[in-house]
Short mmCIF file of C-alpha atoms in Angstrom, two decimals:
data_model
loop_
_atom_site.label_atom_id
_atom_site.label_comp_id
_atom_site.label_asym_id
_atom_site.label_seq_id
_atom_site.Cartn_x
_atom_site.Cartn_y
_atom_site.Cartn_z
CA MET A 1 111.83 38.70 54.33
CA ALA A 2 109.93 41.17 51.91
CA ASP A 3 107.15 39.98 50.43
CA ILE A 4 106.17 41.25 47.34
CA ARG A 5 102.72 41.74 47.44
CA SER A 6 99.73 44.28 45.67
CA LEU A 7 99.24 47.58 47.20
CA HIS A 8 96.01 46.61 48.59
CA GLU A 9 97.26 43.17 50.04
CA ALA A 10 99.85 45.43 51.89
CA VAL A 11 98.04 48.11 53.59
CA ALA A 12 95.48 45.50 55.20
CA GLU A 13 98.27 43.19 56.79
CA LEU A 14 100.33 45.92 57.80
CA ILE A 15 98.63 49.08 58.96
CA HIS A 16 95.36 49.02 61.55
CA ASP A 17 93.18 51.24 63.31
CA GLY A 18 94.90 53.15 66.23
CA ASP A 19 98.93 52.65 64.82
CA THR A 20 101.07 55.19 64.88
CA VAL A 21 102.53 55.64 60.77
CA ALA A 22 104.79 57.22 59.26
CA LEU A 23 104.68 57.92 55.98
CA GLU A 24 108.59 59.72 55.13
CA GLY A 25 109.95 61.17 52.19
CA PHE A 26 110.95 64.47 51.59
CA THR A 27 110.51 66.79 48.35
CA HIS A 28 110.21 63.44 46.49
CA LEU A 29 109.27 60.02 46.53
CA ILE A 30 106.19 61.02 48.62
CA PRO A 31 104.32 57.58 48.98
CA PHE A 32 100.60 59.28 48.28
CA ALA A 33 98.99 56.16 46.54
CA ALA A 34 99.50 54.15 49.35
CA ALA A 35 97.90 57.09 51.97
CA HIS A 36 95.01 57.36 49.43
CA GLU A 37 94.52 53.22 50.22
CA ILE A 38 94.70 53.97 53.24
CA ILE A 39 91.92 56.05 53.05
CA ARG A 40 90.24 53.89 50.50
CA GLN A 41 90.18 50.37 53.55
CA GLY A 42 88.74 53.00 55.91
CA ILE A 43 91.56 52.81 59.26
CA LYS A 44 91.63 55.57 61.61
CA ASP A 45 92.66 56.41 65.03
CA LEU A 46 96.26 56.94 63.68
CA THR A 47 99.09 58.52 65.15
CA LEU A 48 100.52 59.91 61.90
CA ALA A 49 104.17 61.22 62.07
CA ARG A 50 106.40 62.94 59.28
CA MET A 51 109.18 65.80 59.03
CA THR A 52 107.16 67.25 57.33
CA PRO A 53 103.53 67.10 56.82
CA ASP A 54 102.33 67.94 53.48
CA VAL A 55 99.04 67.45 51.02
CA VAL A 56 99.76 63.83 51.65
CA TYR A 57 98.96 64.06 55.07
CA ASP A 58 96.15 67.01 54.43
CA GLN A 59 94.37 64.88 53.04
CA LEU A 60 95.14 61.59 55.28
CA ILE A 61 92.91 64.47 57.93
CA GLY A 62 90.63 65.29 55.54
CA ALA A 63 89.86 62.08 55.60
CA GLY A 64 88.88 61.61 58.83
CA ALA A 65 91.95 59.15 59.46
CA ALA A 66 94.28 60.66 62.03
CA ARG A 67 93.75 61.51 65.80
CA LYS A 68 97.13 62.31 65.91
CA LEU A 69 99.77 64.11 64.14
CA VAL A 70 103.77 64.39 65.40
CA PHE A 71 105.51 66.46 62.84
CA SER A 72 108.55 69.26 62.88
CA TRP A 73 107.14 71.80 60.27
CA GLY A 74 103.66 71.67 57.85
CA GLY A 75 102.28 73.26 54.82
CA ASN A 76 101.59 72.95 51.15
CA PRO A 77 105.00 73.88 49.39
CA GLY A 78 105.42 76.74 47.51
CA VAL A 79 101.32 78.20 47.87
CA GLY A 80 100.71 77.85 51.31
CA SER A 81 98.36 76.54 54.31
CA LEU A 82 97.53 72.67 54.68
CA HIS A 83 93.32 73.91 55.57
CA ARG A 84 92.65 70.35 56.12
CA PHE A 85 94.97 70.29 58.88
CA ARG A 86 94.23 73.45 59.84
CA ASP A 87 89.95 72.63 60.21
CA ALA A 88 90.63 69.82 61.95
CA VAL A 89 92.96 71.32 64.37
CA GLU A 90 90.24 74.61 64.81
CA HIS A 91 86.95 73.62 64.82
CA GLY A 92 87.45 69.71 65.35
CA TRP A 93 86.20 68.52 61.75
CA PRO A 94 86.25 65.83 60.33
CA ALA A 95 87.77 64.91 63.90
CA PRO A 96 89.56 66.90 66.48
CA LEU A 97 93.48 66.44 66.11
CA GLU A 98 95.96 66.47 68.79
CA ILE A 99 99.35 67.50 67.70
CA ASP A 100 102.91 66.78 69.30
CA GLU A 101 105.24 69.84 66.92
CA HIS A 102 108.95 69.44 67.32
CA SER A 103 111.48 70.99 65.07
CA HIS A 104 113.40 69.21 62.22
CA ALA A 105 116.18 68.64 63.80
CA GLY A 106 114.31 67.07 66.92
CA MET A 107 112.48 64.96 64.65
CA ALA A 108 115.58 62.98 63.06
CA ASN A 109 116.96 62.40 65.81
CA ARG A 110 113.81 60.79 67.70
CA TYR A 111 113.75 58.51 64.02
CA ALA A 112 117.69 58.32 64.56
CA ALA A 113 117.44 57.29 68.14
CA GLY A 114 114.49 54.66 67.51
CA ALA A 115 116.67 52.92 65.21
CA ALA A 116 119.49 52.52 67.22
CA ARG A 117 116.95 51.04 69.40
CA LEU A 118 118.08 53.74 72.09
CA PRO A 119 115.22 55.33 74.36
CA PHE A 120 116.09 59.03 73.57
CA ALA A 121 118.76 61.02 71.41
CA VAL A 122 121.20 64.63 72.62
CA LEU A 123 121.25 67.24 70.43
CA ARG A 124 121.49 71.29 71.40
CA GLY A 125 118.10 72.85 70.00
CA TYR A 126 114.85 74.03 71.59
CA ARG A 127 116.51 76.84 73.87
CA GLY A 128 114.76 79.84 73.89
CA SER A 129 111.78 78.12 72.13
CA ASP A 130 108.79 77.24 74.21
CA ILE A 131 108.01 73.67 72.65
CA PRO A 132 109.36 72.03 75.23
CA ALA A 133 106.60 72.75 77.58
CA ARG A 134 103.91 71.57 75.33
CA THR A 135 105.29 68.63 75.07
CA PRO A 136 106.62 65.19 76.96
CA THR A 137 108.76 64.04 74.53
CA VAL A 138 111.73 66.89 74.54
CA SER A 139 113.07 67.20 78.12
CA THR A 140 117.01 68.65 79.26
CA VAL A 141 120.03 66.20 80.46
CA VAL A 142 123.42 67.42 81.69
CA CYS A 143 126.38 65.64 79.65
CA PRO A 144 128.61 63.67 82.33
CA PHE A 145 131.28 64.97 80.98
CA THR A 146 131.38 68.87 80.45
CA GLY A 147 128.34 69.25 82.65
CA GLU A 148 126.55 70.60 79.37
CA GLU A 149 122.46 70.96 79.43
CA LEU A 150 121.26 69.58 76.17
CA ALA A 151 117.90 69.00 74.70
CA ALA A 152 116.95 65.21 75.38
CA VAL A 153 113.82 63.91 73.09
CA ALA A 154 112.47 60.43 73.10
CA ALA A 155 113.27 58.08 70.53
CA LEU A 156 110.04 57.41 67.72
CA ASN A 157 109.62 54.15 67.57
CA PRO A 158 106.30 53.54 64.89
CA ASP A 159 103.95 50.95 64.49
CA VAL A 160 104.61 51.00 60.58
CA THR A 161 106.76 52.89 58.10
CA VAL A 162 105.60 53.03 54.72
CA ILE A 163 108.04 55.25 51.80
CA HIS A 164 108.29 55.32 48.17
CA ALA A 165 111.28 53.69 46.70
CA GLN A 166 112.63 53.69 42.65
CA GLN A 167 113.54 50.18 43.00
CA ALA A 168 113.19 46.72 44.03
CA ASP A 169 115.04 43.51 43.47
CA ARG A 170 112.50 39.84 43.57
CA ALA A 171 114.13 39.13 46.58
CA GLY A 172 112.91 41.99 48.44
CA ASN A 173 116.04 45.12 48.66
CA VAL A 174 115.19 47.95 48.40
CA GLN A 175 116.83 50.93 46.35
CA LEU A 176 115.83 54.98 46.56
CA TRP A 177 117.69 57.40 45.98
CA GLY A 178 117.90 61.70 45.44
CA LEU A 179 116.33 64.05 47.78
CA THR A 180 116.54 61.25 50.81
CA GLY A 181 115.07 62.76 53.90
CA VAL A 182 114.82 60.03 56.88
CA GLN A 183 113.43 56.90 55.17
CA LYS A 184 116.19 54.75 56.43
CA GLU A 185 115.81 55.52 59.98
CA ALA A 186 111.76 56.04 59.73
CA ALA A 187 112.79 52.64 57.76
CA LEU A 188 114.62 51.08 60.47
CA ALA A 189 113.06 52.90 63.89
CA ALA A 190 110.05 50.62 62.78
CA ARG A 191 108.41 48.02 63.45
CA ARG A 192 106.81 46.90 60.29
CA VAL A 193 107.84 48.49 56.84
CA LEU A 194 105.72 48.90 53.75
CA VAL A 195 107.90 49.97 50.43
CA THR A 196 105.69 51.16 47.32
CA VAL A 197 108.20 50.91 44.37
CA GLU A 198 108.26 51.78 41.23
CA GLU A 199 109.34 48.79 39.71
CA ILE A 200 110.58 45.30 40.27
CA VAL A 201 113.50 44.43 38.85
CA GLU A 202 116.14 41.46 38.31
CA THR A 203 119.21 42.88 40.13
CA LEU A 204 119.87 46.15 41.76
CA GLU A 205 122.62 47.98 39.58
CA PRO A 206 124.79 49.87 42.30
CA ARG A 207 124.55 53.54 42.78
CA PRO A 208 126.89 56.62 44.12
CA GLY A 209 125.18 57.77 46.68
CA ALA A 210 121.99 55.60 46.64
CA VAL A 211 120.17 53.62 50.15
CA VAL A 212 119.69 50.41 50.31
CA LEU A 213 116.49 48.89 52.22
CA PRO A 214 117.65 44.97 52.47
CA THR A 215 115.23 42.72 52.18
CA TRP A 216 114.73 41.16 56.01
CA VAL A 217 114.11 45.54 57.22
CA VAL A 218 111.49 45.14 55.16
CA ASP A 219 107.99 42.91 55.08
CA ALA A 220 106.73 43.66 51.98
CA VAL A 221 106.75 46.16 48.49
CA ALA A 222 103.85 46.58 46.27
CA PRO A 223 104.88 47.51 42.78
CA VAL A 224 102.87 51.09 42.20
CA PRO A 225 104.10 52.73 39.03
CA GLY A 226 103.75 56.49 40.17
CA GLY A 227 103.27 56.26 43.26
CA ALA A 228 104.56 59.21 44.24
CA HIS A 229 102.09 61.30 42.36
CA PRO A 230 102.11 64.10 42.65
CA SER A 231 105.73 64.27 44.04
CA TYR A 232 108.13 63.07 42.27
CA ALA A 233 110.41 60.23 42.26
CA ALA A 234 114.06 60.88 40.52
CA GLY A 235 115.35 59.49 37.59
CA TYR A 236 111.00 58.19 36.88
CA SER A 237 108.91 60.99 37.22
CA VAL A 238 108.89 65.05 37.55
CA ARG A 239 106.69 66.90 40.13
CA ASP A 240 102.84 67.86 39.33
CA ASN A 241 103.34 71.39 40.51
CA ALA A 242 99.73 72.24 39.03
CA TYR A 243 98.42 70.38 41.57
CA TYR A 244 99.74 70.81 44.20
CA ARG A 245 98.34 74.69 43.34
CA GLU A 246 94.60 72.79 42.75
CA TRP A 247 94.76 71.53 46.09
CA ASP A 248 94.80 74.91 47.83
CA GLY A 249 91.86 75.76 46.20
CA ILE A 250 90.14 72.15 46.70
CA SER A 251 91.40 71.64 50.70
CA ARG A 252 89.66 74.96 51.59
CA ASP A 253 86.21 73.92 51.54
CA ARG A 254 84.97 70.79 52.94
CA ALA A 255 82.51 70.72 50.05
CA ALA A 256 84.56 70.11 47.29
CA PHE A 257 87.11 68.37 49.26
CA GLY A 258 84.81 65.76 49.57
CA ARG A 259 83.94 65.53 45.93
CA TRP A 260 87.31 64.79 44.73
CA LEU A 261 87.90 63.04 47.65
CA ALA A 262 85.16 60.36 46.48
CA GLU A 263 85.73 61.01 43.36
CA CYS A 264 90.05 60.75 42.59
CA VAL A 265 90.26 58.44 46.16
CA ARG A 266 86.98 56.10 46.47
CA GLY A 267 86.53 56.34 43.12
CA GLU A 268 82.69 56.74 43.76
#
């Protein structure tokens, strides 16, 4: 059952050094505020999983929180590369970063298998790719009914999944809507779940196409208005496009990044 906690309390309770952590959200509802709290608390040695690691993971990697990235695409959407990610991979700064790369379909199926508590998922994919030769989490399986050889991907069960949503009620039931990626699957696959929300409401109003996570699959809810910025929360905010453009310049230079981290995240 979900407790309503402050963001500081929830992160301190649920996320620990060495955990596998998924901060999911597609285009919007990206849990930036939670990522910044992870940095402030000095949590280290994380395996970060995400279908589309963008600026939020660039910041975590640059801050030295990560030792490994499990992902299917990485970039600053509409702008270019992730320079802190590249610096870690190419130069080991601020620490070496191990990578485990997949396709989008492969990552989505890994979460789905984890949510179903199955050991792996089966899909058509990876054929002609060199990814299977570079990761132990992709293999093949022969269909017992047709004899067709298919790709198999190991289930992904994060220690913690963190998502941002629009609303939760006082019992800890969560509702999100708009572009939803794999938030539901990532939450159901995880051992612990933290949700930051725009607001706490008395009653969740039914919305066509919305995703509702019942309180019994969520460990903590933290009210954090604007917690997805610079991404957006449908119905509450708009995307801060200037932030993404400005990030390109900030992240290219280690010293500039360090100044941004001290001022904008750590409040020094």
